[in-house]
Coordinates of N, CA and C in Angstrom, one line a residue:
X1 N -4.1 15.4 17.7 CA -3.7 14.0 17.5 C -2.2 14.0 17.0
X2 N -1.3 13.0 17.8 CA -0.4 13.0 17.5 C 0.1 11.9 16.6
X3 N 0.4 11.7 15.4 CA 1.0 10.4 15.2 C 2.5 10.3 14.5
X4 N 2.8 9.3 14.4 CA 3.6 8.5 14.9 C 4.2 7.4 13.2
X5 N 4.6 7.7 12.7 CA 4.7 6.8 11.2 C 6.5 5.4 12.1
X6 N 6.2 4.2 11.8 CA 7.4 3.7 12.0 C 6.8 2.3 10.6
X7 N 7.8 1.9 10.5 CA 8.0 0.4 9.9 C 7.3 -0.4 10.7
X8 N 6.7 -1.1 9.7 CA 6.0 -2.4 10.0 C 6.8 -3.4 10.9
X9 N 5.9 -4.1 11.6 CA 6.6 -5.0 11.7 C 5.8 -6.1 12.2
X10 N 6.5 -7.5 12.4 CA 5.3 -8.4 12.2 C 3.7 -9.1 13.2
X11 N 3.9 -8.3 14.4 CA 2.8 -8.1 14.9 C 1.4 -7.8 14.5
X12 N 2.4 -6.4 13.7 CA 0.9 -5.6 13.0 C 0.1 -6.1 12.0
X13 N 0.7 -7.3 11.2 CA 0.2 -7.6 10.3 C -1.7 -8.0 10.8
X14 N -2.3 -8.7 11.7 CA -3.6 -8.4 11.7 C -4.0 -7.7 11.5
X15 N -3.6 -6.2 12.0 CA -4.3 -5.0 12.0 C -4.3 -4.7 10.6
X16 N -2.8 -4.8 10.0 CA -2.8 -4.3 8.5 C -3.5 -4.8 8.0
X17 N -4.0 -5.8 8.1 CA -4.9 -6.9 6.9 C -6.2 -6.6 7.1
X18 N -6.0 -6.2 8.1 CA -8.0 -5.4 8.4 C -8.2 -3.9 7.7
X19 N -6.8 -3.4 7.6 CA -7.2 -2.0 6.7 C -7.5 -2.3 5.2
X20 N -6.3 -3.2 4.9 CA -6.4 -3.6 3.6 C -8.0 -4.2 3.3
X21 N -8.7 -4.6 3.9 CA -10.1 -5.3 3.7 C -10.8 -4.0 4.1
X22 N -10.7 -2.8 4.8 CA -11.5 -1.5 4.8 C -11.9 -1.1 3.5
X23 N -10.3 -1.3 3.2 CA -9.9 -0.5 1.4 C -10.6 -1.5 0.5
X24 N -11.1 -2.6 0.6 CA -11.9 -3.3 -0.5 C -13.3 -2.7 -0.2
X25 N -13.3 -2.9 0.8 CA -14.8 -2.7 1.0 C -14.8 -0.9 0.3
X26 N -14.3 -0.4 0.3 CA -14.2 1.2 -0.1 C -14.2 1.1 -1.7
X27 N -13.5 0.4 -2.1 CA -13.1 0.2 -3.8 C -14.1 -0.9 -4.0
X28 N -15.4 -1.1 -3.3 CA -16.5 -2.3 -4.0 C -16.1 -3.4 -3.9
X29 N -15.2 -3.8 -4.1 CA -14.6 -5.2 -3.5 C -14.4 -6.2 -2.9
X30 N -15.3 -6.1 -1.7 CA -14.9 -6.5 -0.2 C -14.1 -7.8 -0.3
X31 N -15.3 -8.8 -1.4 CA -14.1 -10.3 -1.5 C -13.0 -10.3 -2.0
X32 N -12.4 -9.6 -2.8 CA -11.2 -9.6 -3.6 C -10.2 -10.0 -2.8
X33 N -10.3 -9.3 -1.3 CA -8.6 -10.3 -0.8 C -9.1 -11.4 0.2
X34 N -8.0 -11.8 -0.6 CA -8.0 -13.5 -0.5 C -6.7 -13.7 0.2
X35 N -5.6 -13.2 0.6 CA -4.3 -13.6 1.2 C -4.6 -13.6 2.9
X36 N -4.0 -14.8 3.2 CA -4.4 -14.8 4.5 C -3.2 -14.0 5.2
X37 N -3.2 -14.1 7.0 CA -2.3 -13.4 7.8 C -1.3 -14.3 7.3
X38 N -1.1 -15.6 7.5 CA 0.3 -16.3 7.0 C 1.1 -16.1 6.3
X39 N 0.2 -15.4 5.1 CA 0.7 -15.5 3.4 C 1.3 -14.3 3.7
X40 N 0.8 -12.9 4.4 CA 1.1 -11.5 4.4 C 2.6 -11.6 4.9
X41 N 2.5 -12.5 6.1 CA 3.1 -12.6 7.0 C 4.7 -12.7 6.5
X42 N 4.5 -14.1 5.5 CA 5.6 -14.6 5.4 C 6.1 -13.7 4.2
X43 N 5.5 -13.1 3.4 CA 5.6 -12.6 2.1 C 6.3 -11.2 2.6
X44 N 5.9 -10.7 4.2 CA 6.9 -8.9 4.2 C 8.4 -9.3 5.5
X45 N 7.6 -10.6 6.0 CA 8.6 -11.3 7.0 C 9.5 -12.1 7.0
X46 N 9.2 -13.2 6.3 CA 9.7 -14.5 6.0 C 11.1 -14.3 5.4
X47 N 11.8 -15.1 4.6 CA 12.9 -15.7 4.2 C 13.5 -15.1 3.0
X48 N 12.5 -14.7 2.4 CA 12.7 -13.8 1.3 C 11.2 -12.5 1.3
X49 N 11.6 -11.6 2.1 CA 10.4 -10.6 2.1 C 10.5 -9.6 0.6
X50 N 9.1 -9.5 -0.1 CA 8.9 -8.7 -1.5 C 8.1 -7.9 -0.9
X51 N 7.7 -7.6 0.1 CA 7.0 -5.5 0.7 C 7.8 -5.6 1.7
X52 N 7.6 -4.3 1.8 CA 8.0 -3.0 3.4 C 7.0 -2.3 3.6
X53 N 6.9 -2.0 4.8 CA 6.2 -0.5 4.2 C 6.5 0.2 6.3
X54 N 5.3 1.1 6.1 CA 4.8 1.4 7.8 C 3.6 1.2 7.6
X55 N 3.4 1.6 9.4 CA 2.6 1.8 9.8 C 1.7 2.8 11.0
X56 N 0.7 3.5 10.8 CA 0.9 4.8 11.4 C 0.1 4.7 13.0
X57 N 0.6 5.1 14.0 CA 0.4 5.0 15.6 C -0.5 6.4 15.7
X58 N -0.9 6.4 16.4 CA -1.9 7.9 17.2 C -1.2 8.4 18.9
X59 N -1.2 8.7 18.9 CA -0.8 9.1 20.4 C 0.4 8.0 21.2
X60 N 1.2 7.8 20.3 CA 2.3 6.5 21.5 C 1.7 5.2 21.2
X61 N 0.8 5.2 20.6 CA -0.7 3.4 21.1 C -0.3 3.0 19.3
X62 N 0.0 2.2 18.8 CA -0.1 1.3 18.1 C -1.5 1.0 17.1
X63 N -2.6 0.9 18.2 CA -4.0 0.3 17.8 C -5.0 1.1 18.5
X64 N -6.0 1.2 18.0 CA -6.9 2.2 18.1 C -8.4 1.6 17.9
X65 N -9.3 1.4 19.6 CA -10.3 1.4 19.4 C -10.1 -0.6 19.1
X66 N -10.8 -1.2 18.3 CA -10.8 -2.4 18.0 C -9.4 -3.1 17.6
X67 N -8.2 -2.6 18.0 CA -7.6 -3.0 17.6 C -6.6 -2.9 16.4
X68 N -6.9 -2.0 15.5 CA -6.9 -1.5 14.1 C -5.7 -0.6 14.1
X69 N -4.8 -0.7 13.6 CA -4.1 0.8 13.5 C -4.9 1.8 12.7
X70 N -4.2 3.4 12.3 CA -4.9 4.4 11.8 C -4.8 4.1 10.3
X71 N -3.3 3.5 10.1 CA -2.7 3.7 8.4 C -1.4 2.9 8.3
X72 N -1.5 2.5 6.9 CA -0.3 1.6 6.7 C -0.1 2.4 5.2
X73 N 1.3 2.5 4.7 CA 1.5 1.7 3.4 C 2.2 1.0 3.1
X74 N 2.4 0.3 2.1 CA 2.7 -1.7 1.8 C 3.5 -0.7 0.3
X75 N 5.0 -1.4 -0.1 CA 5.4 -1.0 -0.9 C 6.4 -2.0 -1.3
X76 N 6.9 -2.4 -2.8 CA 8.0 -3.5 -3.2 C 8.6 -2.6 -4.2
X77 N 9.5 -3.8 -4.9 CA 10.6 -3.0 -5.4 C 9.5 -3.5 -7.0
X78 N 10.1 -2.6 -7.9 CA 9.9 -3.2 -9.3 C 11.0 -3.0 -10.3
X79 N 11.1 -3.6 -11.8 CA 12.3 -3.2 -12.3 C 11.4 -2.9 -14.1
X80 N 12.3 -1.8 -14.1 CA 11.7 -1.1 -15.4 C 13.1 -1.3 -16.2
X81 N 13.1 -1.4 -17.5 CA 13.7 -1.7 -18.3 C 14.1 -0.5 -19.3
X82 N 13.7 0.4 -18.9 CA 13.7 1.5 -19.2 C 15.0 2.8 -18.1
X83 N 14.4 2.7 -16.7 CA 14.8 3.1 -15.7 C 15.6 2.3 -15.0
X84 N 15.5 1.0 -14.6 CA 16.0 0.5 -13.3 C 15.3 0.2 -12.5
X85 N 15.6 0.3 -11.2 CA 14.9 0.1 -10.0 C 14.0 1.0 -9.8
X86 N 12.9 0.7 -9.5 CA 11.5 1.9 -9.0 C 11.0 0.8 -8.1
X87 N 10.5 2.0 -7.1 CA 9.4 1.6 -6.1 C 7.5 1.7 -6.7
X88 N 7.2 0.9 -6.0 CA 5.5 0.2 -6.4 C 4.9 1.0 -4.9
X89 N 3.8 1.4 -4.9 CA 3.0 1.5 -3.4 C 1.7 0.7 -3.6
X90 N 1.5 -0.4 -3.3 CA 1.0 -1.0 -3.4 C -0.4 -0.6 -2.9
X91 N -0.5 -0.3 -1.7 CA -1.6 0.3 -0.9 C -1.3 1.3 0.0
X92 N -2.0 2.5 0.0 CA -1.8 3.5 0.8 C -3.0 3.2 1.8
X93 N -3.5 3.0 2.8 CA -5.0 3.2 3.3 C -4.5 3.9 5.2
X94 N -5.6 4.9 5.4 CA -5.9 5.7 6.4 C -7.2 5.2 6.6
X95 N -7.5 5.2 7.9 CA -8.6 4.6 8.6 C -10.0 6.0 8.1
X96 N -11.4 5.6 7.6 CA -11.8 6.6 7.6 C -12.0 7.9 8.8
X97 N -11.7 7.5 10.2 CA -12.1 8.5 11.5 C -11.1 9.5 11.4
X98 N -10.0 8.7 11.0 CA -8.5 10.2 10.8 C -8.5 10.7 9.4
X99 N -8.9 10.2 8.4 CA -8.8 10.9 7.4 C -9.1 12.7 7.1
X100 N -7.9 13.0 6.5 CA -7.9 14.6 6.6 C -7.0 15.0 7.4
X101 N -6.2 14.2 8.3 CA -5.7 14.9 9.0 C -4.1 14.8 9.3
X102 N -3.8 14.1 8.1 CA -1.8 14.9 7.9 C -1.8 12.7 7.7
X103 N -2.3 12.1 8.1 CA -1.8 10.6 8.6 C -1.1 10.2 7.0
X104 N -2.1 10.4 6.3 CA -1.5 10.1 4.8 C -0.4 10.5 4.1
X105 N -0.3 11.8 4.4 CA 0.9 12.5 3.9 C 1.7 12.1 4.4
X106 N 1.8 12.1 6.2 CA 3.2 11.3 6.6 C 3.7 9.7 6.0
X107 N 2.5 9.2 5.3 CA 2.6 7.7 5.2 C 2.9 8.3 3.7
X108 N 3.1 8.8 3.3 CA 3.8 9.1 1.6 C 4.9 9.1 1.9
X109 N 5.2 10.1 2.7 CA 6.6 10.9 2.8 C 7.6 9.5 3.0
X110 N 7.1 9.0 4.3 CA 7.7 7.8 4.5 C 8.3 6.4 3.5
X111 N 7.4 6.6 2.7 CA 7.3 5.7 1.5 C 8.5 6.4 0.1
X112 N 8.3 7.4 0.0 CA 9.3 8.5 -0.3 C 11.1 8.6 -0.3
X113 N 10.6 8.7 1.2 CA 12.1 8.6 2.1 C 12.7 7.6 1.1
X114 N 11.9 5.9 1.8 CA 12.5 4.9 1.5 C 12.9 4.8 0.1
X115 N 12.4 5.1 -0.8 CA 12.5 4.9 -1.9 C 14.0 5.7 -2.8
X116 N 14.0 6.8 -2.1 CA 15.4 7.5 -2.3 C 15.9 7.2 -1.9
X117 N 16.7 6.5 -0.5 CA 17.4 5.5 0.3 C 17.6 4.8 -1.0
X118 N 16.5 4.1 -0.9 CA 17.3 2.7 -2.2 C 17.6 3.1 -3.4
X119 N 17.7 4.2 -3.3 CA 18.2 4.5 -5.0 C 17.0 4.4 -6.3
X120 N 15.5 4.1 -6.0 CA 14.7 4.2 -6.7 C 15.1 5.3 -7.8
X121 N 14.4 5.5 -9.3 CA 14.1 6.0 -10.1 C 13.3 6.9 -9.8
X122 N 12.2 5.9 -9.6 CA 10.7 6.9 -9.2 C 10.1 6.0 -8.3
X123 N 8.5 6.3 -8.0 CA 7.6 5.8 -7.7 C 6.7 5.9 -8.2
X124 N 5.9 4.5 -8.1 CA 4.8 4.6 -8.9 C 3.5 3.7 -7.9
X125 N 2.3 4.3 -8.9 CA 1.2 3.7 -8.1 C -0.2 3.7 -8.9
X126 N -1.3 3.0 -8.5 CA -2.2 3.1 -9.3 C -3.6 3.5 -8.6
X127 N -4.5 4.5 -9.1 CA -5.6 5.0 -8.4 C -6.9 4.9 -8.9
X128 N -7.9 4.4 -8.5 CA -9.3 4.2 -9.3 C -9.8 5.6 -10.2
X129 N -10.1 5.5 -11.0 CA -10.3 7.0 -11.2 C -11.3 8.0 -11.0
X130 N -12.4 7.3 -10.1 CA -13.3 7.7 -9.7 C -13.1 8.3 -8.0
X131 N -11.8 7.9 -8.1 CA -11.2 8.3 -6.1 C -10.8 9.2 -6.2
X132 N -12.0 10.4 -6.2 CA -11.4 11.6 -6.3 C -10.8 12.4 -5.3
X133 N -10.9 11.8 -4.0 CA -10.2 12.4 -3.0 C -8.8 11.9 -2.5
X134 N -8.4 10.7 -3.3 CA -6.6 10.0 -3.6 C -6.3 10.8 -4.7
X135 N -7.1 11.2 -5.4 CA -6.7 11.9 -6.5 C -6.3 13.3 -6.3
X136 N -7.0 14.2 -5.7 CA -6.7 15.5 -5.3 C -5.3 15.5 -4.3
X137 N -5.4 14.0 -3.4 CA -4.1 13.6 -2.5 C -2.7 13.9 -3.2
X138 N -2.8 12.7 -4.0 CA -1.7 12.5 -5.0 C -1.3 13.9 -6.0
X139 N -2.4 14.7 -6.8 CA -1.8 16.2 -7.2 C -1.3 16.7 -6.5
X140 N -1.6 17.0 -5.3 CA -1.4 18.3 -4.1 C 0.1 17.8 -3.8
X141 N 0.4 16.5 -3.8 CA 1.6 16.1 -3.5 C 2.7 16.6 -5.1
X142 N 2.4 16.7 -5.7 CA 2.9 16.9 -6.9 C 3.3 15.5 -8.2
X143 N 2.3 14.9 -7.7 CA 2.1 13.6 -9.0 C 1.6 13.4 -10.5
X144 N 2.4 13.4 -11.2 CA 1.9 13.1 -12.4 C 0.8 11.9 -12.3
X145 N -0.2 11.8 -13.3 CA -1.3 10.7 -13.3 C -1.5 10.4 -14.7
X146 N -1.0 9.3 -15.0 CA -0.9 9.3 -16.0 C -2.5 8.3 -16.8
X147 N -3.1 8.8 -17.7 CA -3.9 8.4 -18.2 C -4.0 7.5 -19.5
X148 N -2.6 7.4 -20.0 CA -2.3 6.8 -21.3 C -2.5 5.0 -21.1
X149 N -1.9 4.6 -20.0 CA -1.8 3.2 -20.0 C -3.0 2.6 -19.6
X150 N -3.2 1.3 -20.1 CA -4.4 0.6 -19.9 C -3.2 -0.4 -18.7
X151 N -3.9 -1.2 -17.8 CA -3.4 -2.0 -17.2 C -4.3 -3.6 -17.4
X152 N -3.5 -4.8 -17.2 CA -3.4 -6.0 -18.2 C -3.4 -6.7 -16.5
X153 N -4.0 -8.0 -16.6 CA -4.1 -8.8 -15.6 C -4.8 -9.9 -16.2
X154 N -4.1 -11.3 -15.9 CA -4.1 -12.7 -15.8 C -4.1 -13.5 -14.5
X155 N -5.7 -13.6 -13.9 CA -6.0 -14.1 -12.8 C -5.2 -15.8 -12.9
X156 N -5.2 -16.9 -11.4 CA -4.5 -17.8 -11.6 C -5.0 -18.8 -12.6
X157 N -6.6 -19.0 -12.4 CA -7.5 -20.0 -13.3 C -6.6 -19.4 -14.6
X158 N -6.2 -18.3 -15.2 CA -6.3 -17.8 -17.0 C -4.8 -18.4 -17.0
X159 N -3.6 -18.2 -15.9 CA -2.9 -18.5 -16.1 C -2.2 -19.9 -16.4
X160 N -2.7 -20.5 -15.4 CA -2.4 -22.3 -15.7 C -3.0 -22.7 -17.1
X161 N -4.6 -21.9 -17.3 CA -4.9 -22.7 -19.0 C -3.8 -22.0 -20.1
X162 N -3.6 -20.9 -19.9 CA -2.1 -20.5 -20.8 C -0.5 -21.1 -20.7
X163 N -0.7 -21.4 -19.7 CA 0.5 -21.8 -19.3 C 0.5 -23.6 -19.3
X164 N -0.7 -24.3 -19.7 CA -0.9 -25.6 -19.6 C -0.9 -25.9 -21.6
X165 N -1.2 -24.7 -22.3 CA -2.0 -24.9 -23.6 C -0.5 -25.1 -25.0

């Protein structure tokens, strides 16, 4: 199998938004996403784009089977107050049929690349902790994991009554 890592671009966005709903369904979540193609669309496309990322090909072909590509990752900028500029990976996902077989690593590397390009700090990202096989991913690549931080979230309903009060 040969593949193929390039930049997104806005075609792909169906396909990407079907892996991203793989990855819910994988992480228990299946309803959790809620952004439509528009929203994706205009948010890595549009006027003011906040992701980049790629997307990974098989053999020359784009889409694979229903349509689907094999692998995307979705990545923005963040700013640490500490460091500067760092890159986020927002979502890494490989289709389960290729898994195991280099598509991920190339979709790091690539994520990587970019991030030294832009003069990134670092990278960062967050992994369930029970995903022991992103987990063994992410070591082998040589990642720190850090266990110290709790992570904090204010869905929109919490935010308007704080923001209203």
């Amino acid at each position: 199998m040969e593949v193929t890592i390039r930049p997104a671009r806005p075609e792909d966005v169906p396909a990407m938004l079907e892996l991203v709903r793989e990855l819910a369904v994988f992480e228990k979540e299946p309803e959790a996403v809620t952004v439509t193609e528009a929203e994706m669309l205009d948010a890595g496309f549009g006027e003011k784009p906040v992701w980049w990322g790629w997307v990974a090909e098989v053999d020359g072909q784009s889409a694979v089977g229903s349509g689907q590509l094999v692998g995307i990752a979705v990545c923005y900028e963040r700013y640490s107050t500490w460091r500067g500029r760092v890159g986020y990976l927002e979502d890494i996902v490989v289709t389960d049929r290729v898994r195991g077989q280099g598509v991920g690593e190339k979709l790091f590397k690539a994520c990587a690349a970019e991030c030294v390009r832009r003069g990134y700090h670092h990278l960062t990202w967050q992994v369930l902790d029970w995903n022991e096989g992103a987990i063994r991913f992410y070591k082998r690549l040589g990642a720190e994991l850090d266990g110290e931080w709790v992570n904090g979230r204010l869905y929109h309903e919490q935010l308007l009554q704080i923001a209203s009060s």
